[in-house]
Coordinates of C-alpha atoms in Angstrom, one line a residue:
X167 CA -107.3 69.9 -40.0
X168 CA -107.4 68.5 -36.4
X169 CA -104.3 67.4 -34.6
X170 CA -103.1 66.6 -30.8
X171 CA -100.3 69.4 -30.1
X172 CA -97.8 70.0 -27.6
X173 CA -97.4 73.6 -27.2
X174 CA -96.1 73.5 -23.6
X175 CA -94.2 70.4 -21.9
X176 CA -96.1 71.3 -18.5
X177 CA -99.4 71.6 -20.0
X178 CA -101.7 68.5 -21.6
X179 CA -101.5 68.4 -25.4
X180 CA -104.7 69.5 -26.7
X181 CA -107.1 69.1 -30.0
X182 CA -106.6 72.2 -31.9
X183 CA -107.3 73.3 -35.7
X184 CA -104.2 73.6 -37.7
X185 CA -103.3 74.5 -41.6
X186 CA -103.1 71.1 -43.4
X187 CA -99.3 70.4 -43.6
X188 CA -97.9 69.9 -47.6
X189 CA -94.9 67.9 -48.4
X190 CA -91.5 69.7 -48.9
X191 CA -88.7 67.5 -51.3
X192 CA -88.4 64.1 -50.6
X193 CA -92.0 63.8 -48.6
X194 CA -95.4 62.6 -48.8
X195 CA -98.6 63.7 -47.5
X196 CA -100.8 61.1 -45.7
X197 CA -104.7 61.2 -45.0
X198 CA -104.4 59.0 -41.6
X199 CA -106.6 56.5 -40.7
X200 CA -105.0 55.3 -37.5
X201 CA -102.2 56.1 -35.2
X202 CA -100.9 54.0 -32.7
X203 CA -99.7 55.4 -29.2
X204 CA -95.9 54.1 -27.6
X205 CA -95.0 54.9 -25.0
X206 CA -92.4 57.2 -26.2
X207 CA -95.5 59.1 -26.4
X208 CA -96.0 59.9 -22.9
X209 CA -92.3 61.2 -22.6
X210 CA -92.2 63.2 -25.9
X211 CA -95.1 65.1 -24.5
X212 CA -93.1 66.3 -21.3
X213 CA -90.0 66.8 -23.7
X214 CA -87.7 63.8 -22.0
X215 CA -87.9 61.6 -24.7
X216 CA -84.0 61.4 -26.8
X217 CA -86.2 62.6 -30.3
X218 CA -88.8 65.2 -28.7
X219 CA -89.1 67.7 -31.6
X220 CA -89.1 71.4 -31.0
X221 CA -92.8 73.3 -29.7
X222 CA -95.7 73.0 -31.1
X223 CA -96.0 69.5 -32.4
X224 CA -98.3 66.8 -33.2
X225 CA -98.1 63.7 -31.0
X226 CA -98.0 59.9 -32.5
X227 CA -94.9 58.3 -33.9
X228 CA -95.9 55.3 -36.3
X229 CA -99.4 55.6 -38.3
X230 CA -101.2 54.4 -41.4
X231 CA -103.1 56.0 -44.1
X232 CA -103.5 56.7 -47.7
X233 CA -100.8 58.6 -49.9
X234 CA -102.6 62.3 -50.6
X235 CA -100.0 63.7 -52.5
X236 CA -96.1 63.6 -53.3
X237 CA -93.2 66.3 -52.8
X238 CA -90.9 67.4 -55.1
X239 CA -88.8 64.7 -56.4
X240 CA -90.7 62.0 -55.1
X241 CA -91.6 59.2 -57.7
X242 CA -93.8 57.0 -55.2
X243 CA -95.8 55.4 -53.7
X244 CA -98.4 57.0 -56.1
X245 CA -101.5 58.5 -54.4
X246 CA -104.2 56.1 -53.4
X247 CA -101.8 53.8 -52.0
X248 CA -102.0 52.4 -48.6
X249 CA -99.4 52.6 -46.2
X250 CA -97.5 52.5 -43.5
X251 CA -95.3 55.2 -41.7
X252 CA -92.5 55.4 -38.4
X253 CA -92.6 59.5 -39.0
X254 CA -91.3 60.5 -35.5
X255 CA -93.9 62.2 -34.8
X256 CA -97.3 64.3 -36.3
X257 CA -99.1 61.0 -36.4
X258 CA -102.0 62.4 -34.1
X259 CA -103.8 64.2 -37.0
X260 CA -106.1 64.4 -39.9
X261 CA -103.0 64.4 -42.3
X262 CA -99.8 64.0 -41.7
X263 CA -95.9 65.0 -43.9
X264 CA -93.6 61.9 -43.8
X265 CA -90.3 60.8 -45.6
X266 CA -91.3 58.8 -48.8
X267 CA -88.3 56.5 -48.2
X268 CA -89.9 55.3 -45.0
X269 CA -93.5 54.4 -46.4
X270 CA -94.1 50.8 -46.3
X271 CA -97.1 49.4 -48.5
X272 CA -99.6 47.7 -46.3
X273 CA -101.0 44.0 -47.6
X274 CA -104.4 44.6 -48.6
X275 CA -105.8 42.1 -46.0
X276 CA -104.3 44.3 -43.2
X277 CA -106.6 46.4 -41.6
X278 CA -105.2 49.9 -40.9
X279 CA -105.7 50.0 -37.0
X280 CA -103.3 46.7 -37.5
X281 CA -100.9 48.5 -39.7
X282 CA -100.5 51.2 -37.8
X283 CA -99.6 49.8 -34.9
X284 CA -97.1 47.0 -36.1
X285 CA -94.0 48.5 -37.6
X286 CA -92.5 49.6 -34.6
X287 CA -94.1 47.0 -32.0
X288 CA -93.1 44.1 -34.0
X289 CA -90.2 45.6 -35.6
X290 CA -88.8 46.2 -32.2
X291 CA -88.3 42.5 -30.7
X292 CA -87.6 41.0 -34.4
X293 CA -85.3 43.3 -34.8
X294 CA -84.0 43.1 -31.1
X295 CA -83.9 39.2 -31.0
X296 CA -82.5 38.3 -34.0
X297 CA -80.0 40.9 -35.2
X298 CA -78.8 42.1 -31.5
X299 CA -79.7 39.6 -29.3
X300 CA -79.4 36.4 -31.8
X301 CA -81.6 34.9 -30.1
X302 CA -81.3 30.7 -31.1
X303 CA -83.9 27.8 -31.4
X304 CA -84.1 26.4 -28.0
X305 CA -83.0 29.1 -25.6
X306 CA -85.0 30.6 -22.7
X307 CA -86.5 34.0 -23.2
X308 CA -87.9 36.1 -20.4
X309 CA -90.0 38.7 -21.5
X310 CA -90.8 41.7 -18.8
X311 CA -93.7 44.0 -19.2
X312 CA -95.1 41.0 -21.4
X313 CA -98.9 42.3 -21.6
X314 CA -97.6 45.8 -23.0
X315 CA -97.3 46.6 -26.5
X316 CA -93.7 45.9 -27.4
X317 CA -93.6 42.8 -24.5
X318 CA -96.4 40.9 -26.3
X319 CA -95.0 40.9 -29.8
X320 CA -91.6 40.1 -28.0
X321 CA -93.6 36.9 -26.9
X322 CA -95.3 36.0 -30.2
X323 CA -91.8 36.4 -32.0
X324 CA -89.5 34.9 -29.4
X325 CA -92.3 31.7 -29.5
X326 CA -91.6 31.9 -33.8
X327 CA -87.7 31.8 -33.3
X328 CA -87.9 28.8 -31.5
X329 CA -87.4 30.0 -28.2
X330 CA -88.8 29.4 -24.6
X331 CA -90.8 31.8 -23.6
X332 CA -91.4 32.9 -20.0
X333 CA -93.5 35.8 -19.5
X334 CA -93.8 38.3 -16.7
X335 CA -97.2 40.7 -16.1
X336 CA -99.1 41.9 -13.2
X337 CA -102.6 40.4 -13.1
X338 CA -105.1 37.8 -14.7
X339 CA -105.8 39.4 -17.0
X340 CA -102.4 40.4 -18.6
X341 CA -101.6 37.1 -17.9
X342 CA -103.8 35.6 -20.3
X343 CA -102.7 37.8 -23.1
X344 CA -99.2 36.8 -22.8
X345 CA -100.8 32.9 -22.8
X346 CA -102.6 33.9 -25.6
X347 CA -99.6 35.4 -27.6
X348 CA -97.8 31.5 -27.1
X349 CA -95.9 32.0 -23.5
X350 CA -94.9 29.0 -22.4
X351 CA -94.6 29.9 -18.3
X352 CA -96.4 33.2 -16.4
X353 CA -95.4 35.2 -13.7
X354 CA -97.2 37.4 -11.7
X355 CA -94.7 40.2 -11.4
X356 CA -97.7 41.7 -8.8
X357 CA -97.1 38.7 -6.4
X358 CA -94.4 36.6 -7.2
X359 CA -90.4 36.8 -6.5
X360 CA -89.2 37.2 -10.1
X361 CA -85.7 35.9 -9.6
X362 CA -87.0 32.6 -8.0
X363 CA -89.4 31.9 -10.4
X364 CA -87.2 31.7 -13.1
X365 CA -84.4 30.0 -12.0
X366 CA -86.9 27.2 -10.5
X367 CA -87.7 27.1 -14.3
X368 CA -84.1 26.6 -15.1
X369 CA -82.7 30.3 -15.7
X370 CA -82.8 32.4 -18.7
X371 CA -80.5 32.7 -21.8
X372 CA -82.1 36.2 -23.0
X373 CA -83.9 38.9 -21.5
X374 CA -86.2 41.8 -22.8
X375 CA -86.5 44.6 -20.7
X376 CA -88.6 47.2 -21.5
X377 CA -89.3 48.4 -17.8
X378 CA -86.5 48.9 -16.3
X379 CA -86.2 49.8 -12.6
X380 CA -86.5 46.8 -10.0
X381 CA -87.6 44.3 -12.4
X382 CA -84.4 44.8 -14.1
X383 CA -82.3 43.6 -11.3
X384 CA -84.3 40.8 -10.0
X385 CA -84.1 39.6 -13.8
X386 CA -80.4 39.8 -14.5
X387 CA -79.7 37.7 -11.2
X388 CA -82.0 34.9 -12.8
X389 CA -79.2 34.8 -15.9
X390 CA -77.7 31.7 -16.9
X391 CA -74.3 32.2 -17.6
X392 CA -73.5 34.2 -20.7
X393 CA -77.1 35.3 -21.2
X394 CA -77.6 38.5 -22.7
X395 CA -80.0 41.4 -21.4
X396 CA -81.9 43.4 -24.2
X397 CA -82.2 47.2 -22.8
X398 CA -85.4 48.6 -24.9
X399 CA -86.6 51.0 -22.6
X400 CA -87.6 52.2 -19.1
X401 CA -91.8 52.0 -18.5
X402 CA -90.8 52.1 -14.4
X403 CA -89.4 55.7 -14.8
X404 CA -86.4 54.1 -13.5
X405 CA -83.1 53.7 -15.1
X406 CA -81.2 50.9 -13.5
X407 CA -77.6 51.2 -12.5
X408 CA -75.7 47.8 -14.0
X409 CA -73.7 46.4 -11.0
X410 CA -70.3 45.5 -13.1
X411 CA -69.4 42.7 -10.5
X412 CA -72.3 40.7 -11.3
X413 CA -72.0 41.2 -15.2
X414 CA -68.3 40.2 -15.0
X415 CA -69.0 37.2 -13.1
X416 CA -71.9 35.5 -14.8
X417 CA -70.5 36.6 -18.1
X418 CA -73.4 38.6 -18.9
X419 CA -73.7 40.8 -22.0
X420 CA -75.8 44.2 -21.1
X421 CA -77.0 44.8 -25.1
X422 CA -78.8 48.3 -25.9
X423 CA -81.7 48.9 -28.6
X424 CA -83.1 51.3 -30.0
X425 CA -85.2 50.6 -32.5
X426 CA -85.7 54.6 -34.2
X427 CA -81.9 54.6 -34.8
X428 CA -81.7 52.2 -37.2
X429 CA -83.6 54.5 -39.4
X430 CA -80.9 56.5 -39.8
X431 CA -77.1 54.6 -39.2
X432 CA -78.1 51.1 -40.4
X433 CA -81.3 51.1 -42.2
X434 CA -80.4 48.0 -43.7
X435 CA -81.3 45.3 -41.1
X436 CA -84.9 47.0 -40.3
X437 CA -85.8 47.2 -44.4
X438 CA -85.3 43.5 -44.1
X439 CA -86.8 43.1 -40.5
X440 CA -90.1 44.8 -41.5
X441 CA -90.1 42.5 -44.8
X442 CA -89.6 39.7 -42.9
X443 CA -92.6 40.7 -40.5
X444 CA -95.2 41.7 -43.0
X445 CA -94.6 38.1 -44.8
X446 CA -95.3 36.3 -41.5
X447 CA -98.4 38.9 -41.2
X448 CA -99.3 37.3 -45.0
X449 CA -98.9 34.2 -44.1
X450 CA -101.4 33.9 -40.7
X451 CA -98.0 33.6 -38.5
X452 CA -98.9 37.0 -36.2
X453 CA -102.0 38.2 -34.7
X454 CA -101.8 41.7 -33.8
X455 CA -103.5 42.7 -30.3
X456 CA -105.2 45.5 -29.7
X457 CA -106.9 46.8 -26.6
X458 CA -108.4 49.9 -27.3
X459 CA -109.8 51.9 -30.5
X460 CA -110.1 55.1 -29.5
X461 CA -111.2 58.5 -32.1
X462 CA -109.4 61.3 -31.8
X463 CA -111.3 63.7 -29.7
X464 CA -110.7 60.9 -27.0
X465 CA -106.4 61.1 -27.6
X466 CA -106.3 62.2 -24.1
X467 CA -107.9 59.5 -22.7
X468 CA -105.9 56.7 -24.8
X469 CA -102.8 58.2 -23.9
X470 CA -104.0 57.8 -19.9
X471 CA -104.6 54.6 -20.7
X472 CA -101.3 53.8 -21.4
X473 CA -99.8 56.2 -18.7
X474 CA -101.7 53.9 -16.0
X475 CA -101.4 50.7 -17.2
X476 CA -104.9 50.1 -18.3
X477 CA -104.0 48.9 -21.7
X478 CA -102.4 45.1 -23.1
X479 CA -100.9 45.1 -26.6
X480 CA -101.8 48.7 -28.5
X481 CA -103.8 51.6 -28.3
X482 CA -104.9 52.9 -31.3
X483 CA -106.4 56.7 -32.4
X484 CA -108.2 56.9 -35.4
X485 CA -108.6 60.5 -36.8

């Protein structure tokens, strides 16, 4: 089969012609119809991402497909069915190994370039607002990095909760997307002071922060008092260091996330997190966005899209 692999962290990945992978106890095999790139990606492939498994590897973290076959021990889902997988990893293939006890069965209305793509976008800012942030009907949410694939669904599921929504996203363009996904209020995080703009729209009560860097700290001093910061990641490349005096003051709670833990220690609160998703999904209550459909011999190229911004909402490879 085909895959994307890593074989050096100072070299591109590369298409290359691999032995079809079976499944060992407790696994499934997967014919993959689509992948969809995070941006974990890009750092897994230079090995500074917390997970990066060990040389050679297949790129692409969350995908969906068709069960091939089942590993010893494994009762289902029975071959045939579609699904949906966060493997890690190995998602940048023809087929692909994955724990059976992660597989999630995909409505039969969702299109796989959807699936794909939705577990961990979505399951990220549910998750993130309501279980860690607790995020309540009525409250001010500012979203940063708003047009990228986590930020949007932060602003379609922040809009569900009940929440305010202010957006934040460099250009037109991404503007309109984060308009389109229910934001209430834009800014142009290209041209605009950040901190202002907020507090001339009254402060906010949460924050989602998957950038990092100098948005970070022009957000946190647009806090209300006792707002809560959500730390999901760091697009900028830059990890912000938390001045205590201002925390302490404004009563701020700093709150990390990581979504790929829970998958492990607390499992619990995602099963129901992704239920809770796929029914709004069923019920006409999401709509996905996707910016670019790419086919595998083109991997490179989607992941450059993401690596320079080009992209709003998800890129998606289908092998």
């Amino acid at each position: 089969m085909r895959a994307l692999i890593v074989t050096d962290f100072d070299a591109d990945p590369r298409i290359e012609e691999v032995e079809t992978p079976s499944p060992g106890p407790g696994e499934v095999l997967v014919r993959i119809e689509a992948c969809a790139l995070n941006f974990a990606d890009l750092l897994m492939a230079k090995g500074t991402y917390q997970d990066t498994p060990e040389l050679p590897f297949a790129l692409g973290m969350e995908v969906a497909g068709r069960i091939e076959a089942l590993g010893e021990g494994v009762k289902g889902p029975k071959p045939g069915t579609r699904i949906a997988v966060f493997g890690g990893s190995g998602g940048m293939a023809e087929y692909g190994v994955f724990p059976a006890d992660r597989c999630i069965p995909v409505p039969d209305g969702m299109p796989s370039e959807v699936a794909a793509g939705f577990i961990v976008a979505y399951g990220t800012s549910h998750l993130a607002l309501t279980h860690r942030a607790r995020l309540k009907e009525g409250e001010t949410l500012l979203v940063l990095g708003a047009a990228g694939g986590v930020g949007l669904t932060a602003v379609e599921v922040g809009k569900k909760l009940g929440a305010t929504v202010i957006a934040v996203a460099n250009g037109t363009e991404k503007l309109q997307a984060c308009k389109d996904a229910g934001a209430d209020h834009l800014i142009d995080g290209s041209k605009e002071d950040i901190r202002e703009a907020v507090r001339a729209l009254g402060g906010a009560d949460v924050i989602y922060d998957p950038v990092g860097g100098d948005l970070f700290k022009q957000a946190m001093r647009a806090c209300k008092p006792e707002a809560r910061i959500i730390v999901i990641g760091f697009a900028s490349g830059d990890v912000p260091q938390i001045p205590a005096n201002i925390i302490l003051v404004k009563n701020i709670t700093v709150i990390g996330f990581y979504w790929g833990a829970y998958t492990t220690f607390n499992p619990g609160p995602l099963v129901m997190s992704v239920r809770d998703l796929m029914g709004w999904y069923a019920e006409g209550k999401l709509d996905p966005h996707i910016s670019h459909v790419l086919p595998l011999d083109r991997a490179t190229e989607a992941l450059d899209l993401m690596r320079q911004r080009k992209s709003t909402g998800k890129v998606v490879v289908t092998p």
